[in-house]
Amino acid sequence: MNDKYNILNLSTINELKEILEDDIFAIYDEFQTSTKKMLQDLKKAHEAGDSNAVLHLSHTIKGSCSNIGLQRIFEITRQIENGLRENTNPDIARLIQETESAYTATLAALKAEGLLP
Amino acid sequence: MIQLDKKHINNTRILVVDDDQLTRMTIKKILQKAGYQVTDTDRGDKAISLCINELPDLVLLDLMMPGIDGYDTCKALRQVADYNQLPIIILTGLDDIESIDKAFESGSTDFVTKPINWSLLTQRVRYALRTKELFHELIKSQQKLTRAQNLVRIGYWELDCETNIISLFDKTKYLLGLTSDAYPMNELLSHMSDIDADRIRHCIQTTIETGTPYTIDHSFINHDGVALIINQQGELSDQHDRKLITGTIQDITERKQAEELIYFHRYHDPATSLPNKEFLQLQLDDLIRQDQGEFLTAVISLSFDKLRSIGGTIGEDFINQFLRQSCERLLRRIPEIRSISRISTTTCGFLLSNMHTIEQIELICNLIINYFIEPLSINNHEYHTTLSIGITVYPIDDSTSLIQNAIIAQKVCFSQGGSRFLFYSFDMELDTKKQISLESAIRRGLENNEFHAYFQPQINTSNEQVTGMEALTRWITSDGEIIPPDKFIPIAEETGLIIELGIEIMKQSCHFAKQLQDSGHGTIRVGVNLSSLQFSDKNLLTTIDNMLADSGLDPSQLEIEITESIAMTDISHAINTLKNIRSMGIKTSMDDFGTGYSSLSYLQKLPLDTLKVDQSFIRPIGENYENSEIARAIIAMGKSLNMHLIAEGVEEAHHYKLLKKLHCNEVQGYYFSKPLAQNEFIRFIEKKSYLKH
């Protein structure tokens, strides 16, 4: 259901491109590795029933992705964070799975944009 | 304190604190791209120690962090003394107003919302840095202002006109040496004189009534009893229906003291601390302004005639001491004199006000002259001096140049021999002008060799040979006019030209004596007179030595003559100098003996070879030797002291006869010859025409 969100926020990405020029590649490269790690941690935390860790990790992923224009991941992790904070009993497992799909889609989109090799 | 203002952007260090590595990295890269030096960390506790060690200029701080969160980090940084002005920009969610408020209370200066608007981030940072710089400038200028206020000792106060309470702001109380920040007005006014307190009450009242500001200088005695001089300014200021007077006070004690010092220097002679000529003029102007036409005011110029020559020996300090003591003596003894000003090196001036008659002025001047017959004792030496006094009288004389004309009268008085007073008259000014032209004529005369030594023969009474001669100065101008010595010697003495003139005469004398000897006219001793200035000249001995070497004359053929009054002016100097002259093999002689106030005890102390009996004791001697008592006494005294005796003023045969009988060694006078030019003198001894009997 989160497919409706754009994978990338191109205006943010273009802004970064303009400011950072070639330095921008390092950012998305870092994203590729660190977010992958965080998604694994998120999944583990959920399976362990550690909702605090889930909250913290989703907050972090949300924040960093929003800052660098990764719209879809941002939207999904925000739903996790808000759901936990507001106790709306969200379907965390589904949302984590959606985040993982969004991550794969994001890598593809970044490659298409030439931001990842 | 961090000096951001002078730092170039490249030297500006920014600390990024965020547990989100990706955001941290992005921020770091963006700020580095803009030229900043960036350090980063993921934890609050690390951020605090990094701040202490690396002194960043700005911190970007994420609020949500594990461990010590952003709020506590912010608070902790504010505790570090140097960081109270460090800009701290927090990073927070756009929708999180509550956290922004909380962060502000924790001490953050600004916030950036997430998702971060990257273009604006560097602008935000730049503004924060500039704000800090401006803040820093403001603090600096406040500090400067405070320093300036402390330096000029300025303070602020406010008077509440209803309660009559004066509030003292900031450091004002310290300036006044007080302990509280507020006092009832009357309590503050009790720290000053009643007159000053009334003046201030009046100023305040007028300001309340008319709204005109005031400024006033007044005294203030602080708690330590120290008297301050305060400049106070006040003006009306209405605030919320309260009538207030606000103002400044400034401690101008030092400035006032400096002004007084300047005043003192302007109106006093620095060497003696006596008032100066400007002060005398000030006094005189005041008197003339207040004059009701009832009384006379005398302006007196008084010079110590011999001071310049005594001072020449002992120096400037002596002159100053002499003047101070003399003035003290005058002030002590003449109650009519209120203060004495020094108007030149050796001249004083003062006023005699409220005089009824000219006679009263004359009486006081006579008293003054009499008071100086007694010698003045300075450093255990006794000094004699005579006074020349010049007087102008207001309103009789022209009021515009009373002091100047008194000085003219004094100078004329001096040129007439001193020891007296003269009232100014218009002729004197002409005389003074004549004197000035005479002075330049003397200079010209010296250049043109118009001064000649004439020689009066001195005949030995035992063998009737010419054994000596006295050199006398004659001035024959280029147009042949002969100017008598009494016309130019006083001016030469006053102007110091006498030294040059004396050297010229001594030179001619030494050469002539040597010439007579070389041409077979015998060994004739030459007596040369020294003036007081020459006698006190430090170069005297060198000058004489050079003369002798230059002419080749044997020292024993030269006799240095000084007058009694020169010797008596400074007896110990006379003794020393005469001793030194004698040690060169030169003879010493006292001229005019018996005419002054010298006593036998002084005469005994002076190392003299010859005593000259003054003509005033010889001329009155009659054919039957009447009026010869003094001459006899002097000769007897000279004999008893083993002195060579020469009598002057021998004009009659019976003068000579008596002196020969009294075994006076030598005689000189018109009976034998007037003073002669060199060629006449040679003819005189060749003809032996002096043997009249």
PDB file of C-alpha atoms in Angstrom, chain B residues 483-682:
ATOM      1  CA  ILE B 483      83.780 108.651  26.024  1.00  0.00           C
ATOM      2  CA  PRO B 484      84.436 108.752  29.765  1.00  0.00           C
ATOM      3  CA  PRO B 485      84.491 105.431  31.669  1.00  0.00           C
ATOM      4  CA  ASP B 486      81.567 106.331  33.953  1.00  0.00           C
ATOM      5  CA  LYS B 487      79.373 106.492  30.826  1.00  0.00           C
ATOM      6  CA  PHE B 488      80.126 103.026  29.512  1.00  0.00           C
ATOM      7  CA  ILE B 489      81.477 100.911  32.420  1.00  0.00           C
ATOM      8  CA  PRO B 490      78.069 100.503  34.155  1.00  0.00           C
ATOM      9  CA  ILE B 491      76.468  99.394  30.882  1.00  0.00           C
ATOM     10  CA  ALA B 492      79.370  97.096  30.089  1.00  0.00           C
ATOM     11  CA  GLU B 493      78.906  95.565  33.536  1.00  0.00           C
ATOM     12  CA  GLU B 494      75.177  95.236  33.182  1.00  0.00           C
ATOM     13  CA  THR B 495      75.418  93.598  29.786  1.00  0.00           C
ATOM     14  CA  GLY B 496      78.369  91.386  30.611  1.00  0.00           C
ATOM     15  CA  LEU B 497      80.489  93.089  27.924  1.00  0.00           C
ATOM     16  CA  ILE B 498      82.876  94.030  30.727  1.00  0.00           C
ATOM     17  CA  ILE B 499      84.436  90.552  30.513  1.00  0.00           C
ATOM     18  CA  GLU B 500      85.471  91.015  26.889  1.00  0.00           C
ATOM     19  CA  LEU B 501      86.519  94.572  27.583  1.00  0.00           C
ATOM     20  CA  GLY B 502      88.564  93.475  30.596  1.00  0.00           C
ATOM     21  CA  ILE B 503      90.360  90.847  28.547  1.00  0.00           C
ATOM     22  CA  GLU B 504      91.212  93.458  25.919  1.00  0.00           C
ATOM     23  CA  ILE B 505      92.665  95.865  28.494  1.00  0.00           C
ATOM     24  CA  MET B 506      94.612  93.137  30.281  1.00  0.00           C
ATOM     25  CA  LYS B 507      96.034  91.951  26.973  1.00  0.00           C
ATOM     26  CA  GLN B 508      97.215  95.446  26.034  1.00  0.00           C
ATOM     27  CA  SER B 509      98.627  95.925  29.542  1.00  0.00           C
ATOM     28  CA  CYS B 510     100.658  92.722  29.591  1.00  0.00           C
ATOM     29  CA  HIS B 511     102.040  93.380  26.120  1.00  0.00           C
ATOM     30  CA  PHE B 512     102.962  96.964  27.011  1.00  0.00           C
ATOM     31  CA  ALA B 513     104.740  96.021  30.243  1.00  0.00           C
ATOM     32  CA  LYS B 514     106.708  93.378  28.385  1.00  0.00           C
ATOM     33  CA  GLN B 515     107.494  95.836  25.596  1.00  0.00           C
ATOM     34  CA  LEU B 516     108.868  98.374  28.104  1.00  0.00           C
ATOM     35  CA  GLN B 517     111.087  95.741  29.597  1.00  0.00           C
ATOM     36  CA  ASP B 518     112.303  94.498  26.211  1.00  0.00           C
ATOM     37  CA  SER B 519     113.056  98.041  25.036  1.00  0.00           C
ATOM     38  CA  GLY B 520     115.219  98.697  28.092  1.00  0.00           C
ATOM     39  CA  HIS B 521     112.780 100.913  29.961  1.00  0.00           C
ATOM     40  CA  GLY B 522     113.075  98.813  33.057  1.00  0.00           C
ATOM     41  CA  THR B 523     110.826  96.438  34.933  1.00  0.00           C
ATOM     42  CA  ILE B 524     107.595  98.260  35.503  1.00  0.00           C
ATOM     43  CA  ARG B 525     104.733  96.455  37.262  1.00  0.00           C
ATOM     44  CA  VAL B 526     101.310  96.910  35.684  1.00  0.00           C
ATOM     45  CA  GLY B 527      98.116  97.015  37.766  1.00  0.00           C
ATOM     46  CA  VAL B 528      94.940  95.872  36.054  1.00  0.00           C
ATOM     47  CA  ASN B 529      91.484  96.382  37.590  1.00  0.00           C
ATOM     48  CA  LEU B 530      88.991  93.566  37.648  1.00  0.00           C
ATOM     49  CA  SER B 531      85.275  94.179  37.656  1.00  0.00           C
ATOM     50  CA  SER B 532      83.009  92.027  39.821  1.00  0.00           C
ATOM     51  CA  LEU B 533      81.835  90.016  36.812  1.00  0.00           C
ATOM     52  CA  GLN B 534      85.400  89.277  35.755  1.00  0.00           C
ATOM     53  CA  PHE B 535      86.351  88.404  39.291  1.00  0.00           C
ATOM     54  CA  SER B 536      83.574  85.835  39.514  1.00  0.00           C
ATOM     55  CA  ASP B 537      84.191  84.518  35.988  1.00  0.00           C
ATOM     56  CA  LYS B 538      85.084  80.847  36.171  1.00  0.00           C
ATOM     57  CA  ASN B 539      87.597  81.261  33.357  1.00  0.00           C
ATOM     58  CA  LEU B 540      89.475  84.085  35.082  1.00  0.00           C
ATOM     59  CA  LEU B 541      92.639  82.160  35.943  1.00  0.00           C
ATOM     60  CA  THR B 542      92.875  80.548  32.514  1.00  0.00           C
ATOM     61  CA  THR B 543      92.402  83.935  30.875  1.00  0.00           C
ATOM     62  CA  ILE B 544      95.205  85.508  32.938  1.00  0.00           C
ATOM     63  CA  ASP B 545      97.463  82.546  32.327  1.00  0.00           C
ATOM     64  CA  ASN B 546      96.899  82.840  28.571  1.00  0.00           C
ATOM     65  CA  MET B 547      97.674  86.589  28.679  1.00  0.00           C
ATOM     66  CA  LEU B 548     100.943  86.003  30.439  1.00  0.00           C
ATOM     67  CA  ALA B 549     101.952  83.195  28.092  1.00  0.00           C
ATOM     68  CA  ASP B 550     100.914  85.228  25.064  1.00  0.00           C
ATOM     69  CA  SER B 551     102.848  88.353  26.081  1.00  0.00           C
ATOM     70  CA  GLY B 552     105.776  86.614  27.772  1.00  0.00           C
ATOM     71  CA  LEU B 553     105.404  88.910  30.780  1.00  0.00           C
ATOM     72  CA  ASP B 554     106.726  87.664  34.096  1.00  0.00           C
ATOM     73  CA  PRO B 555     103.773  87.065  36.482  1.00  0.00           C
ATOM     74  CA  SER B 556     105.421  89.144  39.215  1.00  0.00           C
ATOM     75  CA  GLN B 557     105.048  92.197  36.955  1.00  0.00           C
ATOM     76  CA  LEU B 558     101.292  91.875  36.864  1.00  0.00           C
ATOM     77  CA  GLU B 559      99.128  93.139  39.680  1.00  0.00           C
ATOM     78  CA  ILE B 560      95.422  92.330  39.848  1.00  0.00           C
ATOM     79  CA  GLU B 561      93.389  95.064  41.513  1.00  0.00           C
ATOM     80  CA  ILE B 562      89.964  94.487  42.970  1.00  0.00           C
ATOM     81  CA  THR B 563      87.837  96.942  44.873  1.00  0.00           C
ATOM     82  CA  GLU B 564      86.833  96.543  48.432  1.00  0.00           C
ATOM     83  CA  SER B 565      83.184  96.030  47.543  1.00  0.00           C
ATOM     84  CA  ILE B 566      84.022  93.171  45.165  1.00  0.00           C
ATOM     85  CA  ALA B 567      85.949  91.449  47.919  1.00  0.00           C
ATOM     86  CA  MET B 568      83.223  91.999  50.469  1.00  0.00           C
ATOM     87  CA  THR B 569      80.412  90.695  48.274  1.00  0.00           C
ATOM     88  CA  ASP B 570      81.567  87.138  48.842  1.00  0.00           C
ATOM     89  CA  ILE B 571      84.519  87.110  51.129  1.00  0.00           C
ATOM     90  CA  SER B 572      85.327  83.406  50.929  1.00  0.00           C
ATOM     91  CA  HIS B 573      85.281  83.450  47.139  1.00  0.00           C
ATOM     92  CA  ALA B 574      87.545  86.505  47.238  1.00  0.00           C
ATOM     93  CA  ILE B 575      89.981  84.733  49.528  1.00  0.00           C
ATOM     94  CA  ASN B 576      90.116  81.662  47.300  1.00  0.00           C
ATOM     95  CA  THR B 577      90.465  83.547  44.055  1.00  0.00           C
ATOM     96  CA  LEU B 578      93.127  85.884  45.382  1.00  0.00           C
ATOM     97  CA  LYS B 579      95.013  82.891  46.731  1.00  0.00           C
ATOM     98  CA  ASN B 580      94.916  81.228  43.333  1.00  0.00           C
ATOM     99  CA  ILE B 581      96.066  84.412  41.607  1.00  0.00           C
ATOM    100  CA  ARG B 582      98.918  84.760  44.032  1.00  0.00           C
ATOM    101  CA  SER B 583      99.946  81.141  43.607  1.00  0.00           C
ATOM    102  CA  MET B 584     100.566  81.988  39.936  1.00  0.00           C
ATOM    103  CA  GLY B 585     103.150  84.545  41.084  1.00  0.00           C
ATOM    104  CA  ILE B 586     100.881  87.486  40.373  1.00  0.00           C
ATOM    105  CA  LYS B 587     100.521  90.352  42.833  1.00  0.00           C
ATOM    106  CA  THR B 588      97.161  91.220  44.379  1.00  0.00           C
ATOM    107  CA  SER B 589      95.967  94.629  45.345  1.00  0.00           C
ATOM    108  CA  MET B 590      92.954  96.226  46.962  1.00  0.00           C
ATOM    109  CA  ASP B 591      91.757  99.398  45.346  1.00  0.00           C
ATOM    110  CA  ASP B 592      89.703 102.161  46.983  1.00  0.00           C
ATOM    111  CA  PHE B 593      90.452 100.831  50.441  1.00  0.00           C
ATOM    112  CA  GLY B 594      88.503 102.512  53.199  1.00  0.00           C
ATOM    113  CA  THR B 595      85.583 103.640  51.076  1.00  0.00           C
ATOM    114  CA  GLY B 596      83.299 100.718  51.796  1.00  0.00           C
ATOM    115  CA  TYR B 597      82.369  98.702  54.800  1.00  0.00           C
ATOM    116  CA  SER B 598      85.367  96.435  55.039  1.00  0.00           C
ATOM    117  CA  SER B 599      86.790  95.890  58.444  1.00  0.00           C
ATOM    118  CA  LEU B 600      90.293  95.173  59.532  1.00  0.00           C
ATOM    119  CA  SER B 601      89.393  91.563  60.331  1.00  0.00           C
ATOM    120  CA  TYR B 602      88.346  91.007  56.726  1.00  0.00           C
ATOM    121  CA  LEU B 603      91.411  92.759  55.432  1.00  0.00           C
ATOM    122  CA  GLN B 604      93.594  90.417  57.438  1.00  0.00           C
ATOM    123  CA  LYS B 605      91.972  87.364  55.907  1.00  0.00           C
ATOM    124  CA  LEU B 606      92.467  88.505  52.313  1.00  0.00           C
ATOM    125  CA  PRO B 607      95.715  87.386  50.653  1.00  0.00           C
ATOM    126  CA  LEU B 608      96.802  90.847  49.445  1.00  0.00           C
ATOM    127  CA  ASP B 609     100.195  92.261  48.530  1.00  0.00           C
ATOM    128  CA  THR B 610      99.220  95.873  48.066  1.00  0.00           C
ATOM    129  CA  LEU B 611      96.794  98.276  49.641  1.00  0.00           C
ATOM    130  CA  LYS B 612      95.827 101.334  47.656  1.00  0.00           C
ATOM    131  CA  VAL B 613      94.878 104.359  49.683  1.00  0.00           C
ATOM    132  CA  ASP B 614      91.870 105.935  48.047  1.00  0.00           C
ATOM    133  CA  GLN B 615      92.210 109.419  46.611  1.00  0.00           C
ATOM    134  CA  SER B 616      89.360 110.643  48.776  1.00  0.00           C
ATOM    135  CA  PHE B 617      91.710 110.400  51.778  1.00  0.00           C
ATOM    136  CA  ILE B 618      94.626 112.116  50.015  1.00  0.00           C
ATOM    137  CA  ARG B 619      92.999 115.046  48.196  1.00  0.00           C
ATOM    138  CA  PRO B 620      91.684 116.813  51.332  1.00  0.00           C
ATOM    139  CA  ILE B 621      95.110 116.877  52.941  1.00  0.00           C
ATOM    140  CA  GLY B 622      96.132 120.486  53.395  1.00  0.00           C
ATOM    141  CA  GLU B 623      99.506 122.135  53.135  1.00  0.00           C
ATOM    142  CA  ASN B 624      99.989 121.817  56.854  1.00  0.00           C
ATOM    143  CA  TYR B 625      98.940 118.191  56.684  1.00  0.00           C
ATOM    144  CA  GLU B 626      95.552 118.904  58.136  1.00  0.00           C
ATOM    145  CA  ASN B 627      92.847 116.268  57.338  1.00  0.00           C
ATOM    146  CA  SER B 628      95.546 113.628  57.044  1.00  0.00           C
ATOM    147  CA  GLU B 629      94.412 111.439  59.954  1.00  0.00           C
ATOM    148  CA  ILE B 630      92.646 108.804  57.924  1.00  0.00           C
ATOM    149  CA  ALA B 631      95.505 108.546  55.403  1.00  0.00           C
ATOM    150  CA  ARG B 632      97.950 108.144  58.264  1.00  0.00           C
ATOM    151  CA  ALA B 633      95.797 105.514  59.928  1.00  0.00           C
ATOM    152  CA  ILE B 634      95.386 103.490  56.747  1.00  0.00           C
ATOM    153  CA  ILE B 635      99.081 103.634  55.992  1.00  0.00           C
ATOM    154  CA  ALA B 636      99.932 102.597  59.540  1.00  0.00           C
ATOM    155  CA  MET B 637      97.486  99.751  59.337  1.00  0.00           C
ATOM    156  CA  GLY B 638      98.886  98.625  55.954  1.00  0.00           C
ATOM    157  CA  LYS B 639     102.374  98.731  57.334  1.00  0.00           C
ATOM    158  CA  SER B 640     101.367  96.663  60.334  1.00  0.00           C
ATOM    159  CA  LEU B 641      99.983  94.068  57.951  1.00  0.00           C
ATOM    160  CA  ASN B 642     103.226  94.159  55.944  1.00  0.00           C
ATOM    161  CA  MET B 643     101.500  95.441  52.874  1.00  0.00           C
ATOM    162  CA  HIS B 644     102.900  97.434  49.983  1.00  0.00           C
ATOM    163  CA  LEU B 645     101.152 100.826  49.984  1.00  0.00           C
ATOM    164  CA  ILE B 646     100.208 102.963  46.998  1.00  0.00           C
ATOM    165  CA  ALA B 647      98.467 106.274  47.468  1.00  0.00           C
ATOM    166  CA  GLU B 648      96.139 107.575  44.766  1.00  0.00           C
ATOM    167  CA  GLY B 649      95.018 111.118  44.053  1.00  0.00           C
ATOM    168  CA  VAL B 650      98.385 112.756  44.686  1.00  0.00           C
ATOM    169  CA  GLU B 651      97.818 116.170  43.158  1.00  0.00           C
ATOM    170  CA  GLU B 652      99.910 118.513  45.237  1.00  0.00           C
ATOM    171  CA  ALA B 653     103.570 118.633  46.240  1.00  0.00           C
ATOM    172  CA  HIS B 654     102.658 118.503  49.924  1.00  0.00           C
ATOM    173  CA  HIS B 655     100.638 115.305  49.336  1.00  0.00           C
ATOM    174  CA  TYR B 656     103.774 113.691  48.007  1.00  0.00           C
ATOM    175  CA  LYS B 657     105.926 115.121  50.751  1.00  0.00           C
ATOM    176  CA  LEU B 658     103.709 113.742  53.496  1.00  0.00           C
ATOM    177  CA  LEU B 659     103.385 110.332  51.864  1.00  0.00           C
ATOM    178  CA  LYS B 660     107.143 110.064  51.438  1.00  0.00           C
ATOM    179  CA  LYS B 661     107.503 110.986  55.071  1.00  0.00           C
ATOM    180  CA  LEU B 662     104.975 108.322  56.066  1.00  0.00           C
ATOM    181  CA  HIS B 663     106.934 105.771  53.997  1.00  0.00           C
ATOM    182  CA  CYS B 664     104.035 105.128  51.706  1.00  0.00           C
ATOM    183  CA  ASN B 665     105.781 102.966  49.092  1.00  0.00           C
ATOM    184  CA  GLU B 666     104.399 104.430  45.912  1.00  0.00           C
ATOM    185  CA  VAL B 667     102.222 107.316  44.791  1.00  0.00           C
ATOM    186  CA  GLN B 668     100.173 108.075  41.706  1.00  0.00           C
ATOM    187  CA  GLY B 669      98.234 111.134  40.701  1.00  0.00           C
ATOM    188  CA  TYR B 670      98.040 114.228  38.552  1.00  0.00           C
ATOM    189  CA  TYR B 671     100.912 115.764  40.468  1.00  0.00           C
ATOM    190  CA  PHE B 672     103.121 113.439  38.438  1.00  0.00           C
ATOM    191  CA  SER B 673     101.008 112.486  35.504  1.00  0.00           C
ATOM    192  CA  LYS B 674      97.555 111.829  34.201  1.00  0.00           C
ATOM    193  CA  PRO B 675      96.959 108.391  32.624  1.00  0.00           C
ATOM    194  CA  LEU B 676      98.963 108.243  29.391  1.00  0.00           C
ATOM    195  CA  ALA B 677      98.761 106.529  26.051  1.00  0.00           C
ATOM    196  CA  GLN B 678     101.569 104.045  25.406  1.00  0.00           C
ATOM    197  CA  ASN B 679     103.828 106.396  23.392  1.00  0.00           C
ATOM    198  CA  GLU B 680     103.237 109.247  25.849  1.00  0.00           C
ATOM    199  CA  PHE B 681     104.138 106.915  28.699  1.00  0.00           C
ATOM    200  CA  ILE B 682     107.415 105.968  27.021  1.00  0.00           C
TER     201      ILE B 682
END
